[in-house]
């Protein structure tokens, strides 16, 4: 049997294919129909591919039993893998390697699939996500480039390529690909998102607001990450245009409204609230409310980019016990993390998290000391350039508050030179210069 992109699937039951297709569409199109893969695997346990995707879903879950669920399905996948096709075996190997923390091997498998089985768009999406979390922009674009020829009519493939192009700073090509994807399928939230990145990077704030508002009706049925992240992007345009009230309104009405227990919703909220505060906006008791949800998390220390920002939210919301627990986990990751990410935890994530706690405690000299050496390597914690710009704003703010005004002015001048149309940066530079 074949899946929705024409890949052969070793399965006994047409309902298994339906489950795989619905899962695939949800992952690539940022939908919500994921749980169906558990049912598909349970009803057709000999389908190794369905079992491995169910294992992957287990890893995505943020419940305390996530690893147990993942393990159960992965074991089922491994047991049935010998009768699966070559493509399925490589994909199962990739997902299993991810589960075991061998990200190098996982990415290698996804790259191999992109070359040998370019119809497998799901593998490209998963591979791109792994690359994204490692700050590997080149890998992200490479994967999309390998398969685009086989998916000329598939909007999602152009959306995936658009984001890779944007992160590699091929901005015009990125916008073109994003617009093309949207013309093929209006409900392509990742393409809307890629174009928003381009417009933000180019300081086209009005274009960004129009583009995102025009397509925002399509995000309603998206999963909470995509919904809140695209509204977060829209809020950034208002924020950089110094329309703080509109940005704060989006925080209250869109960004922080969906699934307050979910990591990505929390990260979008933390990132927006922090930027607003850096810009001088009084955010009231929002940190306390947000920290309640962050402190209720099962902290699993699987992504440095997330943990660093949780650390600030917990410190800012005065959740001392949970903060201590998080930092202990991060500390342990300096030794315990898989080889590929161990140095990132040691040299970047852990000192940066400590720096962010110092920021929450208004100890700006300590921020400068801790964040300085980590700053050059921040890309390795993953996230996009736009997301990591928060860390640069923290750095500049800390320099100013630690009295290192000239260095801050140099950085602010560079920001203004790069994007001459951004009122927030211009005001910031003028304010810094007025103190000299
Ligand atoms: Fe983004």
PDB file of N, CA, C and O in Angstrom, residues 62 64 260-261 266 289-299 314 319 322:
ATOM      1  N   UNK A  62       4.412  15.402  26.608  1.00  0.00           N
ATOM      2  CA  UNK A  62       5.140  16.016  27.720  1.00  0.00           C
ATOM      3  C   UNK A  62       4.622  15.514  29.059  1.00  0.00           C
ATOM      4  O   UNK A  62       4.691  16.208  30.062  1.00  0.00           O
ATOM      5  N   UNK A  64       4.638  12.590  32.197  1.00  0.00           N
ATOM      6  CA  UNK A  64       5.714  11.834  32.855  1.00  0.00           C
ATOM      7  C   UNK A  64       5.947  10.445  32.245  1.00  0.00           C
ATOM      8  O   UNK A  64       7.055   9.924  32.321  1.00  0.00           O
ATOM      9  N   UNK A 260      -1.483  26.133  27.821  1.00  0.00           N
ATOM     10  CA  UNK A 260      -0.505  26.749  28.726  1.00  0.00           C
ATOM     11  C   UNK A 260       0.432  25.736  29.376  1.00  0.00           C
ATOM     12  O   UNK A 260       1.398  26.104  30.024  1.00  0.00           O
ATOM     13  N   UNK A 261       0.127  24.452  29.207  1.00  0.00           N
ATOM     14  CA  UNK A 261       1.019  23.440  29.777  1.00  0.00           C
ATOM     15  C   UNK A 261       2.098  23.026  28.784  1.00  0.00           C
ATOM     16  O   UNK A 261       3.027  22.301  29.130  1.00  0.00           O
ATOM     17  N   UNK A 266       4.682  28.004  26.048  1.00  0.00           N
ATOM     18  CA  UNK A 266       5.364  28.703  27.142  1.00  0.00           C
ATOM     19  C   UNK A 266       6.544  29.515  26.611  1.00  0.00           C
ATOM     20  O   UNK A 266       6.777  30.644  27.037  1.00  0.00           O
ATOM     21  N   UNK A 289       1.841  34.638  36.737  1.00  0.00           N
ATOM     22  CA  UNK A 289       0.859  33.696  36.169  1.00  0.00           C
ATOM     23  C   UNK A 289       1.548  32.694  35.249  1.00  0.00           C
ATOM     24  O   UNK A 289       1.280  31.490  35.293  1.00  0.00           O
ATOM     25  N   UNK A 290       2.466  33.189  34.413  1.00  0.00           N
ATOM     26  CA  UNK A 290       3.194  32.316  33.476  1.00  0.00           C
ATOM     27  C   UNK A 290       4.074  31.315  34.238  1.00  0.00           C
ATOM     28  O   UNK A 290       4.121  30.118  33.902  1.00  0.00           O
ATOM     29  N   UNK A 291       4.735  31.796  35.286  1.00  0.00           N
ATOM     30  CA  UNK A 291       5.645  30.921  36.045  1.00  0.00           C
ATOM     31  C   UNK A 291       4.905  29.786  36.734  1.00  0.00           C
ATOM     32  O   UNK A 291       5.478  28.715  36.959  1.00  0.00           O
ATOM     33  N   UNK A 292       3.638  30.000  37.053  1.00  0.00           N
ATOM     34  CA  UNK A 292       2.842  28.911  37.640  1.00  0.00           C
ATOM     35  C   UNK A 292       2.833  27.706  36.696  1.00  0.00           C
ATOM     36  O   UNK A 292       2.957  26.560  37.115  1.00  0.00           O
ATOM     37  N   UNK A 293       2.670  27.985  35.409  1.00  0.00           N
ATOM     38  CA  UNK A 293       2.600  26.893  34.428  1.00  0.00           C
ATOM     39  C   UNK A 293       3.982  26.297  34.146  1.00  0.00           C
ATOM     40  O   UNK A 293       4.124  25.097  33.979  1.00  0.00           O
ATOM     41  N   UNK A 294       5.004  27.134  34.126  1.00  0.00           N
ATOM     42  CA  UNK A 294       6.358  26.613  33.880  1.00  0.00           C
ATOM     43  C   UNK A 294       6.792  25.746  35.064  1.00  0.00           C
ATOM     44  O   UNK A 294       7.393  24.676  34.879  1.00  0.00           O
ATOM     45  N   UNK A 295       6.442  26.179  36.257  1.00  0.00           N
ATOM     46  CA  UNK A 295       6.870  25.412  37.437  1.00  0.00           C
ATOM     47  C   UNK A 295       6.131  24.082  37.561  1.00  0.00           C
ATOM     48  O   UNK A 295       6.616  23.161  38.208  1.00  0.00           O
ATOM     49  N   UNK A 296       4.970  23.988  36.911  1.00  0.00           N
ATOM     50  CA  UNK A 296       4.210  22.728  36.965  1.00  0.00           C
ATOM     51  C   UNK A 296       4.711  21.709  35.939  1.00  0.00           C
ATOM     52  O   UNK A 296       4.243  20.580  35.901  1.00  0.00           O
ATOM     53  N   UNK A 297       5.684  22.088  35.112  1.00  0.00           N
ATOM     54  CA  UNK A 297       6.200  21.191  34.083  1.00  0.00           C
ATOM     55  C   UNK A 297       6.936  19.995  34.697  1.00  0.00           C
ATOM     56  O   UNK A 297       7.532  20.105  35.754  1.00  0.00           O
ATOM     57  N   UNK A 298       6.935  18.896  33.929  1.00  0.00           N
ATOM     58  CA  UNK A 298       7.880  17.829  34.238  1.00  0.00           C
ATOM     59  C   UNK A 298       9.154  18.228  33.492  1.00  0.00           C
ATOM     60  O   UNK A 298       9.203  18.177  32.267  1.00  0.00           O
ATOM     61  N   UNK A 299      10.158  18.680  34.224  1.00  0.00           N
ATOM     62  CA  UNK A 299      11.350  19.213  33.556  1.00  0.00           C
ATOM     63  C   UNK A 299      12.238  18.056  33.106  1.00  0.00           C
ATOM     64  O   UNK A 299      12.671  17.242  33.922  1.00  0.00           O
ATOM     65  N   UNK A 314      11.190  31.074  35.630  1.00  0.00           N
ATOM     66  CA  UNK A 314      11.089  30.605  37.020  1.00  0.00           C
ATOM     67  C   UNK A 314      11.720  31.618  37.979  1.00  0.00           C
ATOM     68  O   UNK A 314      11.183  31.885  39.059  1.00  0.00           O
ATOM     69  N   UNK A 319       9.967  31.266  41.481  1.00  0.00           N
ATOM     70  CA  UNK A 319       9.738  29.841  41.754  1.00  0.00           C
ATOM     71  C   UNK A 319      11.101  29.212  42.056  1.00  0.00           C
ATOM     72  O   UNK A 319      11.703  28.525  41.222  1.00  0.00           O
ATOM     73  N   UNK A 322      11.700  25.171  42.042  1.00  0.00           N
ATOM     74  CA  UNK A 322      11.659  24.594  40.690  1.00  0.00           C
ATOM     75  C   UNK A 322      12.866  25.050  39.870  1.00  0.00           C
ATOM     76  O   UNK A 322      13.408  24.301  39.061  1.00  0.00           O
TER      77      UNK A 322
END
